[in-house]
XYZ file of C-alpha atoms in Angstrom:
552
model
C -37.345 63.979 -11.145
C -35.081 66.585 -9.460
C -34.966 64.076 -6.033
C -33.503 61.381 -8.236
C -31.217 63.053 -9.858
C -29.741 64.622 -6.419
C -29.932 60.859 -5.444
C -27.696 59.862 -8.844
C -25.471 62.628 -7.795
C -25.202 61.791 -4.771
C -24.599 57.732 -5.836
C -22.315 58.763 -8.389
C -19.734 60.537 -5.806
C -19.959 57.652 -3.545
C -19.242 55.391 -6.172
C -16.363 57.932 -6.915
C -15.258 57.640 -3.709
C -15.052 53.702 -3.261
C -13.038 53.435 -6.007
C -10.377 55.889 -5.206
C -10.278 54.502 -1.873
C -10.541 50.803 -3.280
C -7.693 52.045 -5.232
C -5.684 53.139 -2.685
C -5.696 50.716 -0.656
C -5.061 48.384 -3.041
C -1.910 50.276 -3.833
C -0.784 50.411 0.003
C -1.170 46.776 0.160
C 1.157 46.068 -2.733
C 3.573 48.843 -1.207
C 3.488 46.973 2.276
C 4.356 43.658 0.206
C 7.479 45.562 -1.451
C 8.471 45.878 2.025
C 8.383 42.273 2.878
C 10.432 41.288 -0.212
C 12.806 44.111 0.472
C 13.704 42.571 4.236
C 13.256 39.179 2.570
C 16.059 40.113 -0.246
C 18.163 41.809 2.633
C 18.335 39.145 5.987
C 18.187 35.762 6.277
C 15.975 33.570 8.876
C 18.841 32.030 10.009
C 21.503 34.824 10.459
C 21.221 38.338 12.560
C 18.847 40.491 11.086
C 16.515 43.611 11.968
C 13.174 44.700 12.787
C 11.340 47.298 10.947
C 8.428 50.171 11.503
C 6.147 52.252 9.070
C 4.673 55.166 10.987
C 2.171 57.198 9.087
C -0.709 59.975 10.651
C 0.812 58.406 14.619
C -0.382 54.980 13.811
C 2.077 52.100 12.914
C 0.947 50.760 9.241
C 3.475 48.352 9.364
C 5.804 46.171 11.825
C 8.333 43.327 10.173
C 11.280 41.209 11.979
C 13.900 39.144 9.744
C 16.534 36.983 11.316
C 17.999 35.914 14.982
C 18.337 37.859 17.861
C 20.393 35.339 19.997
C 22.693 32.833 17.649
C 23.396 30.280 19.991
C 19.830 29.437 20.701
C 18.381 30.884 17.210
C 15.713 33.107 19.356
C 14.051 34.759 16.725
C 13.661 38.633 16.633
C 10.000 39.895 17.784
C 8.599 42.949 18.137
C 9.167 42.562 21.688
C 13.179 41.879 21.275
C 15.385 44.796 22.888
C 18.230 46.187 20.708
C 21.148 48.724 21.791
C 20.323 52.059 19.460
C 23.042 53.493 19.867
C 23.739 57.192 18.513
C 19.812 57.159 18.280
C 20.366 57.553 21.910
C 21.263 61.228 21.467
C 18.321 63.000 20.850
C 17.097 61.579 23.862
C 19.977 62.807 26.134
C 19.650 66.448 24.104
C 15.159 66.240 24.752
C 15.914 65.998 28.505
C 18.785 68.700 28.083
C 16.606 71.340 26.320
C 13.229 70.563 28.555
C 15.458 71.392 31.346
C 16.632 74.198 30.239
C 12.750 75.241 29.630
C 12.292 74.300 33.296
C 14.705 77.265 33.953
C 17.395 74.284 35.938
C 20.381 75.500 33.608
C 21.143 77.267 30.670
C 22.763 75.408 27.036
C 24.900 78.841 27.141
C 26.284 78.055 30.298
C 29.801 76.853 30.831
C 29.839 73.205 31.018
C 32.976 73.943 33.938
C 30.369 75.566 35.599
C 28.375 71.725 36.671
C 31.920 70.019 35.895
C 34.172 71.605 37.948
C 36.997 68.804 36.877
C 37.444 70.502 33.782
C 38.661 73.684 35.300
C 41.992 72.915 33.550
C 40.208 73.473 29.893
C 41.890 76.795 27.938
C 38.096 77.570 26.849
C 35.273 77.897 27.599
C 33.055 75.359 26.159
C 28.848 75.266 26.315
C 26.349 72.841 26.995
C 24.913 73.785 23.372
C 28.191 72.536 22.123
C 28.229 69.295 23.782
C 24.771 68.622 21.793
C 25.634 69.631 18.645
C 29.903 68.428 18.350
C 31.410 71.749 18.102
C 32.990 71.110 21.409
C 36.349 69.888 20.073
C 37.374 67.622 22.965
C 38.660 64.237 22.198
C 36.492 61.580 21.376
C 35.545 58.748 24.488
C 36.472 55.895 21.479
C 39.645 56.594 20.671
C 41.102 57.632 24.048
C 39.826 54.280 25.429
C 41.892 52.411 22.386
C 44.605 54.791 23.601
C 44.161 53.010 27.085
C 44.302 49.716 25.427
C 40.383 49.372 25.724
C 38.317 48.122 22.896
C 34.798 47.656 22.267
C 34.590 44.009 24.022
C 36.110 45.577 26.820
C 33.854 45.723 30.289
C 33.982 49.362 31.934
C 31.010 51.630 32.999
C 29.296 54.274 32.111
C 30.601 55.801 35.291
C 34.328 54.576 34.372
C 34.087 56.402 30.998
C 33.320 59.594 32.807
C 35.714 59.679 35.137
C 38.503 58.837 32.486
C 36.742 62.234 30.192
C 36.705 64.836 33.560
C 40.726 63.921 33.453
C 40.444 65.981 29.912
C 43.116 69.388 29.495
C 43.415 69.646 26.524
C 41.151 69.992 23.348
C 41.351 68.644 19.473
C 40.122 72.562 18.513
C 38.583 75.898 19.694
C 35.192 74.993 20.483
C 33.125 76.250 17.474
C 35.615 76.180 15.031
C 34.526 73.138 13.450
C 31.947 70.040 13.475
C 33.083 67.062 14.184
C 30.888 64.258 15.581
C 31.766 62.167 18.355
C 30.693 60.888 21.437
C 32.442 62.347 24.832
C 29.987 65.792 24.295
C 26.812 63.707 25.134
C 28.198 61.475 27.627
C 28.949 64.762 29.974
C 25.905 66.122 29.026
C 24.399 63.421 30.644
C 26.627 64.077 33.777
C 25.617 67.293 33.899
C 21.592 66.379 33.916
C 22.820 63.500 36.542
C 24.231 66.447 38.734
C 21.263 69.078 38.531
C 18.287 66.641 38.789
C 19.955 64.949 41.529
C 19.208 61.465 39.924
C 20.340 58.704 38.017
C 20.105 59.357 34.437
C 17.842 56.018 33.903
C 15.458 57.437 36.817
C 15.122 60.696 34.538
C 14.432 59.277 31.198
C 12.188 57.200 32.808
C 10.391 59.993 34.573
C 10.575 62.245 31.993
C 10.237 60.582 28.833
C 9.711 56.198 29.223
C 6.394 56.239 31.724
C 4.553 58.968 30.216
C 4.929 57.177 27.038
C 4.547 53.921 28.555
C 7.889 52.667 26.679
C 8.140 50.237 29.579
C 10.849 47.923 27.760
C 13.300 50.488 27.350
C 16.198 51.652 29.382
C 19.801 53.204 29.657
C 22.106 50.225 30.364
C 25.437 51.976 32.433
C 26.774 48.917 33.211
C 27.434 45.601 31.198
C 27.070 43.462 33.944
C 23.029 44.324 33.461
C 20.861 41.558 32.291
C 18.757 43.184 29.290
C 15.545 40.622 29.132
C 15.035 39.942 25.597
C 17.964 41.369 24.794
C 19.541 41.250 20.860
C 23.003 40.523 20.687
C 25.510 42.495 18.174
C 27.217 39.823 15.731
C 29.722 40.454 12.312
C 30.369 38.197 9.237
C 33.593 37.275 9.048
C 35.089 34.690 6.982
C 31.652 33.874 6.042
C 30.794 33.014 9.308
C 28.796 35.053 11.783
C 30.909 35.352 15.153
C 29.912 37.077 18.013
C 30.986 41.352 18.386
C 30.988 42.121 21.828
C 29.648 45.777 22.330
C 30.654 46.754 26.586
C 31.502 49.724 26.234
C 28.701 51.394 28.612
C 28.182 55.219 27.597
C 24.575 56.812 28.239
C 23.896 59.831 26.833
C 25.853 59.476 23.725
C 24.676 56.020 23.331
C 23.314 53.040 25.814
C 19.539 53.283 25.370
C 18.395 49.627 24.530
C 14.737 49.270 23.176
C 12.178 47.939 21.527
C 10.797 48.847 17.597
C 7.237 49.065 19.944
C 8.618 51.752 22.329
C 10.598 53.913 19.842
C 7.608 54.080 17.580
C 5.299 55.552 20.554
C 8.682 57.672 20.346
C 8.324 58.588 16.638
C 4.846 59.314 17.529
C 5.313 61.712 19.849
C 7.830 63.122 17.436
C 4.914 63.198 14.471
C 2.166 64.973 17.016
C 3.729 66.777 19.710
C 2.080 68.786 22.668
C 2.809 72.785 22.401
C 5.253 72.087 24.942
C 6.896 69.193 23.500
C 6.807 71.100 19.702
C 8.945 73.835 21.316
C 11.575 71.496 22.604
C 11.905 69.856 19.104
C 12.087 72.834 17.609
C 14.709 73.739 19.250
C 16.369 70.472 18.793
C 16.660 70.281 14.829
C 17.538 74.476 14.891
C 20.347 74.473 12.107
C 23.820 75.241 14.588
C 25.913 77.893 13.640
C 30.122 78.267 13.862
C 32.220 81.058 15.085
C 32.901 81.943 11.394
C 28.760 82.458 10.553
C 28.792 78.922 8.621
C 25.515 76.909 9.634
C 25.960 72.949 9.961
C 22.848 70.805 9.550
C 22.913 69.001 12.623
C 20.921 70.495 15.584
C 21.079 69.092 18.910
C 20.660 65.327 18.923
C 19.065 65.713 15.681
C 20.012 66.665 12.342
C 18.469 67.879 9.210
C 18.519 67.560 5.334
C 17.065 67.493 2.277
C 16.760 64.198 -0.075
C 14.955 64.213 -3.603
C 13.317 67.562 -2.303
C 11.806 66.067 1.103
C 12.656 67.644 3.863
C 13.994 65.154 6.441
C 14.314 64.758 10.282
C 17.046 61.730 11.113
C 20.040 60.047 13.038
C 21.387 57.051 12.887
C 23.558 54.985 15.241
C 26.037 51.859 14.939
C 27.973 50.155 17.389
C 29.791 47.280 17.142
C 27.009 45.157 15.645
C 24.489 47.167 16.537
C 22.628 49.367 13.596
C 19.615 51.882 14.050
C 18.387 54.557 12.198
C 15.249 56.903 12.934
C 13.654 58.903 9.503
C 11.127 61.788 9.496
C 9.718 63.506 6.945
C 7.141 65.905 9.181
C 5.132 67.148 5.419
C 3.700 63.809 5.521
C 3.699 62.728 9.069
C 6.071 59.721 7.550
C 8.737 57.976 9.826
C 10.619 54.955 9.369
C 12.457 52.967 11.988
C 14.870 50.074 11.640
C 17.121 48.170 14.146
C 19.889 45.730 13.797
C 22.092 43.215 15.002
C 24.398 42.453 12.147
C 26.963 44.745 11.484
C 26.223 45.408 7.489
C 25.320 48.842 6.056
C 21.874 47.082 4.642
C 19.887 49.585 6.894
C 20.725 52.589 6.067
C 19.701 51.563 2.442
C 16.392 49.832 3.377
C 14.946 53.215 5.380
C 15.378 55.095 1.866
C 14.106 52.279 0.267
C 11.182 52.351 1.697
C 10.780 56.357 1.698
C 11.324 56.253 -1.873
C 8.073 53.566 -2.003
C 5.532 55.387 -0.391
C 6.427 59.137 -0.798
C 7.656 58.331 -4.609
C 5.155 61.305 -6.174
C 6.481 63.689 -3.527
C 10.123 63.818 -4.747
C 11.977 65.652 -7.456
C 13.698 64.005 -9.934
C 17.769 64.053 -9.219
C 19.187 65.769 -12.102
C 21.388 63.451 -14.545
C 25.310 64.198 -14.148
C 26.925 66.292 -17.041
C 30.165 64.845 -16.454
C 30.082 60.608 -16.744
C 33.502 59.951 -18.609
C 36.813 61.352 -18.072
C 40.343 61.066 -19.781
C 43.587 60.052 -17.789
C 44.046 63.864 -18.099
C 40.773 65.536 -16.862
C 41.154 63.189 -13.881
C 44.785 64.254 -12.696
C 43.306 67.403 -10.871
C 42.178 64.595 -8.369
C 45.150 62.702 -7.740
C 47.660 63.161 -4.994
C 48.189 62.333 -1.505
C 45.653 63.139 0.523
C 45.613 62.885 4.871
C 41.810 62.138 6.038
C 42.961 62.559 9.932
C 46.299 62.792 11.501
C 48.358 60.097 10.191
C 46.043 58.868 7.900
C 46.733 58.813 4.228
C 46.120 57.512 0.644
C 46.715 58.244 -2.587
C 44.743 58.883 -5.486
C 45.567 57.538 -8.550
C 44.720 58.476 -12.396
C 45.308 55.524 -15.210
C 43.871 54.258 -18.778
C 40.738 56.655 -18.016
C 40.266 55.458 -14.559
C 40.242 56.810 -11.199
C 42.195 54.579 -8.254
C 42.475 54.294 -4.572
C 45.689 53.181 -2.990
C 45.981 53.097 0.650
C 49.684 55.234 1.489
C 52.478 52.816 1.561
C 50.607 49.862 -0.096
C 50.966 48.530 -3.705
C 47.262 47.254 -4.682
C 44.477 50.070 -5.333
C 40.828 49.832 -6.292
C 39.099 51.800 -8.776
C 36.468 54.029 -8.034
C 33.427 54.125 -10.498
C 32.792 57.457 -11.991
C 28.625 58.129 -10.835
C 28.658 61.848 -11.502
C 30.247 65.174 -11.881
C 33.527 64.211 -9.574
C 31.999 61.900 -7.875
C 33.224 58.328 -7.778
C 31.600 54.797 -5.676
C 33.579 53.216 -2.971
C 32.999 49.694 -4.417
C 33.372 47.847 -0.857
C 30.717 49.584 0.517
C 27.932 50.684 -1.604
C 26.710 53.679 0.662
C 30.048 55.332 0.574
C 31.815 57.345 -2.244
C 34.339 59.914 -3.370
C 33.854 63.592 -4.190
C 36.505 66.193 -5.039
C 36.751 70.030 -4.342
C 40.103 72.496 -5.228
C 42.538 70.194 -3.405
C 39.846 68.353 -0.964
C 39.086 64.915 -1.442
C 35.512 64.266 0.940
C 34.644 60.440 1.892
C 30.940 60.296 2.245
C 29.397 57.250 4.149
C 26.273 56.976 5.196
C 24.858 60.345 6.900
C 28.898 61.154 7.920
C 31.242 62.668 5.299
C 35.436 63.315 6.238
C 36.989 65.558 4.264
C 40.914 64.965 3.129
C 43.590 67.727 2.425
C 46.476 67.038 -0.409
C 49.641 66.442 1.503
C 53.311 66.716 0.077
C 55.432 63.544 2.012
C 58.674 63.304 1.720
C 59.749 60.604 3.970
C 63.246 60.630 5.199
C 65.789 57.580 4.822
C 66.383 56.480 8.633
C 68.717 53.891 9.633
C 68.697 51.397 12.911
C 70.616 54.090 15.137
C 68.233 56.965 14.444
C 65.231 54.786 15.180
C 66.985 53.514 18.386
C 67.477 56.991 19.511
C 63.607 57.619 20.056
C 63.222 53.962 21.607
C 61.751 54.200 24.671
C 59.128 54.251 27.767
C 56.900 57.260 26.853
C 54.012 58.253 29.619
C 50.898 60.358 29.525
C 49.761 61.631 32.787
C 46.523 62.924 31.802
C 44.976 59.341 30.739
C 47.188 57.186 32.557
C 48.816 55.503 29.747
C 52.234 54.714 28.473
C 53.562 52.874 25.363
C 57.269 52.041 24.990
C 59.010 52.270 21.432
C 61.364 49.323 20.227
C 63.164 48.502 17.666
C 62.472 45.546 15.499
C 64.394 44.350 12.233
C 64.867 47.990 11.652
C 61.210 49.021 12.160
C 59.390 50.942 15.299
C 57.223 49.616 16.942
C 54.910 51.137 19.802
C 54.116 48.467 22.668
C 51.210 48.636 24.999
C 50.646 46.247 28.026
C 46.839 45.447 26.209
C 47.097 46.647 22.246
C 48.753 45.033 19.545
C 52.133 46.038 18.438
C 51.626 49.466 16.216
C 54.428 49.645 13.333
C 55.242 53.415 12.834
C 56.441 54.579 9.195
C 58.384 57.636 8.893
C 56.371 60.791 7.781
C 58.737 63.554 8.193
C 61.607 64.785 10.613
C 60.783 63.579 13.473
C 57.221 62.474 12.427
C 55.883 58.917 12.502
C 52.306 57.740 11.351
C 50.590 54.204 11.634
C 47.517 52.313 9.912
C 45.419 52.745 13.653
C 43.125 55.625 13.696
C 43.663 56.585 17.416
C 47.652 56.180 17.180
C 47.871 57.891 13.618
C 50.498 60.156 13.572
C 53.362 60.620 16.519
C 55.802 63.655 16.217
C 58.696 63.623 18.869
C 59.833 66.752 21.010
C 63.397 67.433 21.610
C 65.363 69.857 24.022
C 67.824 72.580 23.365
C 70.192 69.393 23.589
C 68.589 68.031 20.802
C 67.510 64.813 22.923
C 64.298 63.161 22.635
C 61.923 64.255 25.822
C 58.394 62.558 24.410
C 55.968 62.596 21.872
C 52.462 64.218 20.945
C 49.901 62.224 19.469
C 46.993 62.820 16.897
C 44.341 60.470 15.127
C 41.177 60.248 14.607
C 39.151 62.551 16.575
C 42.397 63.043 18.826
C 44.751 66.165 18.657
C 48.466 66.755 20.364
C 48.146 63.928 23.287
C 51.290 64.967 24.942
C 53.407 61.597 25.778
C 56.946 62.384 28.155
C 59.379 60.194 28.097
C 60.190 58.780 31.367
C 62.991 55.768 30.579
């Protein structure tokens, strides 16, 4: 009698067992088939689309491709197809950077004028540590090539791009003042790696990081004239048509790895278990970074951190032109997601949470409801005002019948922003955007990025066609080898470069201009003790006091 009961027992948790494993399964199958109808509700066969991973305990769980990787012959996207990641690209660049570093071969403390002697002009001193994690405060590679009159369909180098950044004096801010992300820290970061390894930075990734993980379809692309087999090209929507988006623009270490959804999730996997050794370096990589005033910023090196519905989260993202990738972790649960695109929509930043609010649904908190979910005309004027995102960039914010509007400075029409919580408000035009509001301090949030916007008092001053004709002219900048020239047209300036379009400047202030183009947003002229016009400096986006001198 006692054996069969033990053997009832014994039956009875099996049975047990089945079921709850019957059970779950079942409910990971129907979770795998959400993901299906999420990428079918999101892409289309027919147009650019994405391919998708589900990385759980280091094994892939689930692999999905939507839509076209080459238009013009309607080559499907495969597992197999090879996308441009870029900003994923950094925490590659800032792996090699700290593993060196472990290797005792340089220092993240070190001077970066110490391996780039070109930038012995600089008034500080700036650290590797600081290229990796944006608190660097030199000018952005984007916007001084637009300054040049090169855009993203341009052709140049990765080795053209650096040698246009060593010619660098001058910085946006004291290095550790502030965060702000951009691109020119990584690219001479990867300089820097070229110089002390002695090799080209595609030989070291590849030694270092692609053929121990046998990720044998991926590679840093310097130049554009290099044929990418299976390569996915970057397209836009426009007009409702899809139209080709050229992405040439060859920087590696800030961007230019190009990749498979195969190789980055033996990536991710790495990321998920990690060697002792390897632990230590990403340790060190998503280490919270702190400012000169004590104030920690999320991002790390090449990695940044946060937490969303109480999971604690491991990502970057990347878009260029076209292009779209984004890499999740959430280490508690050995869960990773990884998407890349081809179409340049917003859809994948929305489809990684999507999915992480799927599978690890019991694992989050609840976001608390707002308090606040209607205002008066009156309990929304606190927010209005002029407000300058960057240099030269400004809009208004407007209070009416209960509402909340945006009016871009100088136009007429304005959009109203949805209230969706306690002074917070939706960018209708793109849905992973919106509007916050802080004493004075409007803050856009998109995606991971968020750009906060002082109130601004302009009073613009009444000019007629001889005081614009006295700052006409052929203004130089040495240190880029640029120069625009400023005419006069039916009583407007206008700033004229041999390869951009025609720039209309509006009057800001005395002797202060600003325009609707990031890079050439606001221009304020320099005069002598004669009070005649000797040149210019210019700030925009990500740009600070580029110093133009008028030469005719």
């Amino acid at each position: 009698m006692k054996r069969s009961f033990k053997v009832l027992i014994i039956l009875a948790f099996t049975l047990l067992f089945y079921n709850a494993s019957l059970a779950q399964n079942q409910n990971r199958t129907q979770q795998l088939k959400k993901v299906d109808s999420l990428l079918d509700h999101s892409y289309q066969k027919n147009s650019p689309g994405v391919t998708l991973a589900i990385i759980e305990q280091g094994k892939t769980i689930y692999s999905s491709q939507r839509g076209i990787s080459n238009m013009e012959y309607k080559i499907p996207i495969t597992d197999s197809t090879v996308f441009h990641i870029a900003s994923v690209s950094k925490q590659f660049t800032a792996f090699l950077a700290v593993s060196l570093e472990k290797e005792g071969k340089l220092s993240l403390d070190d001077d970066i004028r110490k391996y780039l002697p070109e930038l012995k002009d600089l008034p500080y001193k700036i650290s590797l540590r600081q290229l990796a994690n944006h608190t660097h405060g030199l000018p952005n590679l984007y916007e001084l090539a637009q300054l040049k009159g090169i855009e993203l369909g341009d052709r140049i180098t990765h080795k053209e791009i650096v040698a246009m950044l060593l010619r660098i004096k001058q910085i946006n801010f004291k290095p550790g003042e502030k965060f702000e992300y951009n691109n020119t820290g990584f690219v001479l970061l990867a300089e820097i790696i070229e110089r002390v390894c002695g090799k080209s930075f595609q030989e070291i990734l590849k030694d270092k990081i692609f053929f121990p993980l046998r990720m044998s379809n991926s590679l840093a692309v310097s130049s554009p004239s290099l044929i990418v087999k299976n390569k996915a090209y970057s397209y836009r929507l426009k007009n409702e048509k899809y139209e080709n988006f050229a992405f040439n623009l060859m920087a590696n270490g800030s961007s230019g790895v190009s990749t498979t959804i195969k190789d980055l999730s033996k990536w991710i996997i790495k990321m998920q278990y990690p060697s002792l050794e390897d632990k230590n370096i990403f340790d060190e990589m998503i280490k919270p970074s702190t400012l000169n005033s004590g104030e920690t910023i999320q991002y790390g090196l090449g990695l940044e951190t946060k937490t969303y519905k109480g999971l604690e989260l491991i990502f970057h993202g990347g878009g260029d032109a076209g292009y779209r990738s984004y890499i999740l972790n959430v280490p508690k649960h050995h869960f990773s997601v990884v998407i890349l695109g081809n179409n340049n929509d917003f859809k994948p930043f929305q489809l990684v949470y999507e999915v992480v609010d799927l599978f690890l649904k019991e694992n989050e908190k609840e976001i608390p409801s707002p308090i606040k979910t209607i205002y008066t005309t009156q309990e929304l004027k606190p927010f209005t005002g002029t407000y300058e995102m960057f240099p030269g960039s400004l809009f208004n914010i407007i209070a009416e019948n209960n509402e909340l509007y945006y009016q871009a400075f100088g136009s007429n029409k304005k959009m109203q922003l949805p209230i969706i919580g306690d002074g917070i408000f939706a960018n209708p035009n793109l849905p992973i955007s919106y509007f916050s509001f802080d004493k004075n301090t409007c803050i856009f949030h998109i995606a991971d990025f968020k750009y906060s916007s002082k109130k601004v008092t302009v009073i613009s001053p009444t000019l007629n066609k001889n005081d614009l004709i006295k700052l006409a002219g052929i203004y130089k900048n040495k240190e880029f080898n640029t120069q625009y020239e400023l005419v006069v047209e039916n009583n407007e300036l206008i700033a004229r470069h041999s390869s951009n379009d025609d720039i209309t400047l509006h009057s800001f202030a005395n002797n202060s201009f600003y325009s609707d183009e990031g890079f050439f947003g606001k221009l304020v002229f320099r005069k002598n003790i004669k009070e005649e016009i000797t040149g210019f400096s210019l700030s925009g986006q990500n740009l600070n006091n580029i110093l133009f001198v008028k030469i005719k």
